[in-house]
Amino acid sequence: GLTLTAGSLKLPPVVIANYVFGSIRQDLFFLDKERLYEGWMKVEPGAENDPDQPFAGVTPDYQKRRITEPGYSNQAWNRLIEDYARRLPPCALLFPARALNVLERLSRLQQDNLLLLSADRGSQTLQEIGWQQTPEFACHGSFTLPVNYPVLADIVQSQSGTCWSNQPANGLSILAAFWHASPAGTWRE
């Protein structure tokens, strides 16, 4: 009988998203000396037909189309991607737009506050992203993409939030973030 609406929670939601963000759709951009390209990944089936390993041997085919701007309704996202295009060497950029939309909706349940705890395979630094020429997807009964934690951290910090992350170990990245963080003990009500 409980309906969650904007502002309906007294305390901020705690979101635990372990191996979630890499499993949902992400947008792909190719950055090249301030030029932006929208990217698509098409998966070509492998020659092998193993029912226990349905993604064995699949190969990605990346395609791109020149764009003038990212085209999100959220201008902060557009500016961030354009800033990356200026700062990073030519690379592939996964942008977690769907994850960001979900997190922003959840933060509205308590006056734009949220605690995020996330662990997944992903990047922790912009330097790592600058090395990626194509997204590195993993096949394991389905397929997942690495999570772009620097984008999540930059978005959180641009909204007065705070982030902590680990040094990746064995490919696992961890991020803890306070969305729209207020000083301890002073949640906005």
mmCIF file of C-alpha atoms in Angstrom:
data_model
loop_
_atom_site.group_PDB
_atom_site.id
_atom_site.type_symbol
_atom_site.label_atom_id
_atom_site.label_comp_id
_atom_site.label_asym_id
_atom_site.label_seq_id
_atom_site.Cartn_x
_atom_site.Cartn_y
_atom_site.Cartn_z
ATOM 1 C CA GLY A 1 0.000 0.000 0.000
ATOM 2 C CA LEU A 2 3.022 2.345 -0.085
ATOM 3 C CA THR A 3 3.401 4.601 -3.111
ATOM 4 C CA LEU A 4 6.802 6.133 -3.699
ATOM 5 C CA THR A 5 6.648 9.625 -5.160
ATOM 6 C CA ALA A 6 9.059 12.532 -5.372
ATOM 7 C CA GLY A 7 9.873 13.700 -1.846
ATOM 8 C CA SER A 8 8.020 10.818 -0.157
ATOM 9 C CA LEU A 9 11.016 9.355 1.731
ATOM 10 C CA LYS A 10 12.291 10.759 5.022
ATOM 11 C CA LEU A 11 15.793 9.362 4.500
ATOM 12 C CA PRO A 12 17.724 9.068 1.246
ATOM 13 C CA PRO A 13 17.481 5.777 -0.641
ATOM 14 C CA VAL A 14 20.519 3.507 -0.616
ATOM 15 C CA VAL A 15 21.064 1.955 -4.032
ATOM 16 C CA ILE A 16 23.270 -1.127 -4.263
ATOM 17 C CA ALA A 17 24.046 -1.766 -7.913
ATOM 18 C CA ASN A 18 26.562 -4.586 -8.147
ATOM 19 C CA TYR A 19 26.902 -5.896 -11.694
ATOM 20 C CA VAL A 20 23.846 -3.895 -12.771
ATOM 21 C CA PHE A 21 25.126 -0.950 -14.814
ATOM 22 C CA GLY A 22 27.245 -3.134 -17.106
ATOM 23 C CA SER A 23 24.142 -5.145 -17.985
ATOM 24 C CA ILE A 24 21.900 -2.293 -19.114
ATOM 25 C CA ARG A 25 22.081 -0.347 -22.334
ATOM 26 C CA GLN A 26 24.743 2.336 -22.609
ATOM 27 C CA ASP A 27 25.231 4.913 -25.318
ATOM 28 C CA LEU A 28 28.410 4.800 -27.379
ATOM 29 C CA PHE A 29 30.341 7.789 -28.669
ATOM 30 C CA PHE A 30 33.614 7.912 -30.535
ATOM 31 C CA LEU A 31 35.672 11.002 -29.707
ATOM 32 C CA ASP A 32 38.301 12.287 -32.117
ATOM 33 C CA LYS A 33 39.985 15.672 -31.638
ATOM 34 C CA GLU A 34 36.827 17.555 -30.657
ATOM 35 C CA ARG A 35 34.755 15.674 -33.253
ATOM 36 C CA LEU A 36 31.902 13.519 -31.999
ATOM 37 C CA TYR A 37 30.539 10.346 -33.507
ATOM 38 C CA GLU A 38 27.496 8.412 -32.395
ATOM 39 C CA GLY A 39 28.375 4.733 -32.283
ATOM 40 C CA TRP A 40 26.578 1.418 -32.653
ATOM 41 C CA MET A 41 27.745 -2.079 -31.959
ATOM 42 C CA LYS A 42 26.337 -4.898 -34.045
ATOM 43 C CA VAL A 43 27.118 -8.422 -32.870
ATOM 44 C CA GLU A 44 27.947 -10.956 -35.564
ATOM 45 C CA PRO A 45 27.295 -14.616 -34.621
ATOM 46 C CA GLY A 46 30.254 -16.939 -34.309
ATOM 47 C CA ALA A 47 30.812 -20.038 -36.396
ATOM 48 C CA GLU A 48 30.403 -22.264 -33.341
ATOM 49 C CA ASN A 49 26.941 -23.319 -32.214
ATOM 50 C CA ASP A 50 27.379 -24.362 -28.567
ATOM 51 C CA PRO A 51 24.084 -24.186 -26.601
ATOM 52 C CA ASP A 52 26.062 -23.874 -23.341
ATOM 53 C CA GLN A 53 28.031 -20.908 -24.699
ATOM 54 C CA PRO A 54 25.593 -18.989 -26.946
ATOM 55 C CA PHE A 55 27.941 -16.012 -27.267
ATOM 56 C CA ALA A 56 31.109 -18.013 -27.971
ATOM 57 C CA GLY A 57 32.880 -16.655 -30.999
ATOM 58 C CA VAL A 58 30.677 -13.580 -31.505
ATOM 59 C CA THR A 59 32.477 -10.596 -32.957
ATOM 60 C CA PRO A 60 31.460 -6.959 -32.630
ATOM 61 C CA ASP A 61 31.092 -4.714 -35.650
ATOM 62 C CA TYR A 62 31.303 -1.023 -34.698
ATOM 63 C CA GLN A 63 29.750 1.668 -36.836
ATOM 64 C CA LYS A 64 29.771 5.427 -36.317
ATOM 65 C CA ARG A 65 28.061 8.538 -37.630
ATOM 66 C CA ARG A 66 29.335 12.131 -37.240
ATOM 67 C CA ILE A 67 27.181 14.332 -34.992
ATOM 68 C CA THR A 68 27.535 17.967 -33.937
ATOM 69 C CA GLU A 69 26.406 17.432 -30.335
ATOM 70 C CA PRO A 70 25.331 14.495 -28.147
ATOM 71 C CA GLY A 71 21.644 15.518 -28.227
ATOM 72 C CA TYR A 72 20.570 14.748 -24.641
ATOM 73 C CA SER A 73 17.888 16.945 -23.080
ATOM 74 C CA ASN A 74 20.220 17.215 -20.069
ATOM 75 C CA GLN A 75 22.664 19.930 -21.153
ATOM 76 C CA ALA A 76 25.137 19.025 -18.383
ATOM 77 C CA TRP A 77 25.566 15.608 -20.015
ATOM 78 C CA ASN A 78 26.113 17.199 -23.435
ATOM 79 C CA ARG A 79 28.730 19.592 -22.032
ATOM 80 C CA LEU A 80 30.529 16.759 -20.240
ATOM 81 C CA ILE A 81 30.800 14.646 -23.412
ATOM 82 C CA GLU A 82 31.974 17.669 -25.417
ATOM 83 C CA ASP A 83 34.560 18.389 -22.713
ATOM 84 C CA TYR A 84 35.809 14.791 -22.924
ATOM 85 C CA ALA A 85 36.096 15.152 -26.721
ATOM 86 C CA ARG A 86 38.389 18.164 -26.195
ATOM 87 C CA ARG A 87 40.479 16.599 -23.403
ATOM 88 C CA LEU A 88 40.833 12.932 -24.330
ATOM 89 C CA PRO A 89 42.786 11.364 -27.175
ATOM 90 C CA PRO A 90 40.722 9.628 -29.881
ATOM 91 C CA CYS A 91 38.763 6.926 -28.048
ATOM 92 C CA ALA A 92 35.447 5.168 -27.501
ATOM 93 C CA LEU A 93 33.245 6.550 -24.711
ATOM 94 C CA LEU A 94 30.446 4.536 -23.147
ATOM 95 C CA PHE A 95 27.889 6.876 -21.579
ATOM 96 C CA PRO A 96 25.541 5.363 -18.947
ATOM 97 C CA ALA A 97 22.484 7.527 -19.766
ATOM 98 C CA ARG A 98 19.920 4.918 -18.643
ATOM 99 C CA ALA A 99 21.699 4.346 -15.321
ATOM 100 C CA LEU A 100 21.910 8.111 -14.764
ATOM 101 C CA ASN A 101 18.190 8.530 -15.482
ATOM 102 C CA VAL A 102 17.313 5.806 -12.965
ATOM 103 C CA LEU A 103 19.594 7.286 -10.303
ATOM 104 C CA GLU A 104 18.183 10.776 -10.791
ATOM 105 C CA ARG A 105 14.611 9.449 -10.448
ATOM 106 C CA LEU A 106 15.538 7.560 -7.295
ATOM 107 C CA SER A 107 17.240 10.640 -5.822
ATOM 108 C CA ARG A 108 13.990 12.610 -6.205
ATOM 109 C CA LEU A 109 12.341 10.279 -3.669
ATOM 110 C CA GLN A 110 14.161 12.238 -0.951
ATOM 111 C CA GLN A 111 14.857 15.801 -2.053
ATOM 112 C CA ASP A 112 17.607 14.880 -4.539
ATOM 113 C CA ASN A 113 19.638 12.799 -2.065
ATOM 114 C CA LEU A 114 20.867 9.273 -2.690
ATOM 115 C CA LEU A 115 23.665 6.943 -1.631
ATOM 116 C CA LEU A 116 25.004 4.734 -4.422
ATOM 117 C CA LEU A 117 27.210 1.688 -3.833
ATOM 118 C CA SER A 118 28.297 0.022 -7.062
ATOM 119 C CA ALA A 119 30.821 -2.616 -8.069
ATOM 120 C CA ASP A 120 31.314 -3.841 -11.610
ATOM 121 C CA ARG A 121 33.870 -4.328 -14.331
ATOM 122 C CA GLY A 122 34.758 -0.835 -15.481
ATOM 123 C CA SER A 123 37.023 2.175 -15.761
ATOM 124 C CA GLN A 124 38.063 4.320 -12.803
ATOM 125 C CA THR A 125 40.036 7.058 -14.567
ATOM 126 C CA LEU A 126 39.702 9.199 -17.660
ATOM 127 C CA GLN A 127 43.152 7.963 -18.696
ATOM 128 C CA GLU A 128 41.775 4.401 -18.910
ATOM 129 C CA ILE A 129 38.911 5.647 -21.093
ATOM 130 C CA GLY A 130 41.388 7.444 -23.361
ATOM 131 C CA TRP A 131 43.038 4.111 -24.163
ATOM 132 C CA GLN A 132 39.813 2.425 -25.298
ATOM 133 C CA GLN A 133 39.406 2.377 -29.055
ATOM 134 C CA THR A 134 36.322 0.152 -28.854
ATOM 135 C CA PRO A 135 34.278 -1.022 -25.860
ATOM 136 C CA GLU A 136 35.513 -4.268 -24.407
ATOM 137 C CA PHE A 137 32.475 -6.466 -23.884
ATOM 138 C CA ALA A 138 32.498 -9.714 -21.932
ATOM 139 C CA CYS A 139 30.581 -12.879 -22.845
ATOM 140 C CA HIS A 140 29.340 -15.117 -20.034
ATOM 141 C CA GLY A 141 25.895 -16.526 -20.819
ATOM 142 C CA SER A 142 24.966 -13.010 -21.928
ATOM 143 C CA PHE A 143 27.237 -10.074 -22.568
ATOM 144 C CA THR A 144 28.089 -6.991 -20.536
ATOM 145 C CA LEU A 145 29.948 -3.770 -21.129
ATOM 146 C CA PRO A 146 32.372 -2.065 -18.752
ATOM 147 C CA VAL A 147 30.913 0.702 -16.586
ATOM 148 C CA ASN A 148 32.242 4.199 -17.129
ATOM 149 C CA TYR A 149 32.659 5.193 -13.468
ATOM 150 C CA PRO A 150 34.438 8.504 -14.259
ATOM 151 C CA VAL A 151 31.251 9.728 -15.979
ATOM 152 C CA LEU A 152 29.129 8.741 -12.973
ATOM 153 C CA ALA A 153 31.599 10.472 -10.635
ATOM 154 C CA ASP A 154 31.735 13.630 -12.780
ATOM 155 C CA ILE A 155 27.924 13.872 -12.886
ATOM 156 C CA VAL A 156 27.617 13.329 -9.118
ATOM 157 C CA GLN A 157 30.324 15.888 -8.352
ATOM 158 C CA SER A 158 28.794 18.455 -10.734
ATOM 159 C CA GLN A 159 25.645 18.272 -8.589
ATOM 160 C CA SER A 160 27.463 18.932 -5.284
ATOM 161 C CA GLY A 161 27.874 15.221 -4.640
ATOM 162 C CA THR A 162 30.840 13.292 -3.293
ATOM 163 C CA CYS A 163 32.458 10.111 -4.629
ATOM 164 C CA TRP A 164 34.950 7.552 -3.426
ATOM 165 C CA SER A 165 36.452 4.820 -5.568
ATOM 166 C CA ASN A 166 38.984 2.027 -5.276
ATOM 167 C CA GLN A 167 42.056 1.161 -7.239
ATOM 168 C CA PRO A 168 40.637 -1.524 -9.553
ATOM 169 C CA ALA A 169 41.709 -5.011 -8.571
ATOM 170 C CA ASN A 170 41.232 -8.026 -10.834
ATOM 171 C CA GLY A 171 39.071 -5.902 -13.136
ATOM 172 C CA LEU A 172 36.597 -4.945 -10.375
ATOM 173 C CA SER A 173 35.856 -1.249 -9.855
ATOM 174 C CA ILE A 174 33.947 0.068 -6.852
ATOM 175 C CA LEU A 175 32.222 3.435 -6.483
ATOM 176 C CA ALA A 176 30.469 4.927 -3.478
ATOM 177 C CA ALA A 177 28.656 8.191 -4.172
ATOM 178 C CA PHE A 178 26.434 10.610 -2.287
ATOM 179 C CA TRP A 179 24.109 12.150 -4.863
ATOM 180 C CA HIS A 180 23.474 15.831 -4.021
ATOM 181 C CA ALA A 181 25.333 15.290 -0.773
ATOM 182 C CA SER A 182 24.497 17.408 2.230
ATOM 183 C CA PRO A 183 26.798 17.595 5.254
ATOM 184 C CA ALA A 184 26.378 14.606 7.592
ATOM 185 C CA GLY A 185 23.257 14.822 9.701
ATOM 186 C CA THR A 186 21.687 17.655 7.689
ATOM 187 C CA TRP A 187 19.522 15.945 5.095
ATOM 188 C CA ARG A 188 17.415 18.456 3.227
ATOM 189 C CA GLU A 189 13.757 18.058 4.164
#
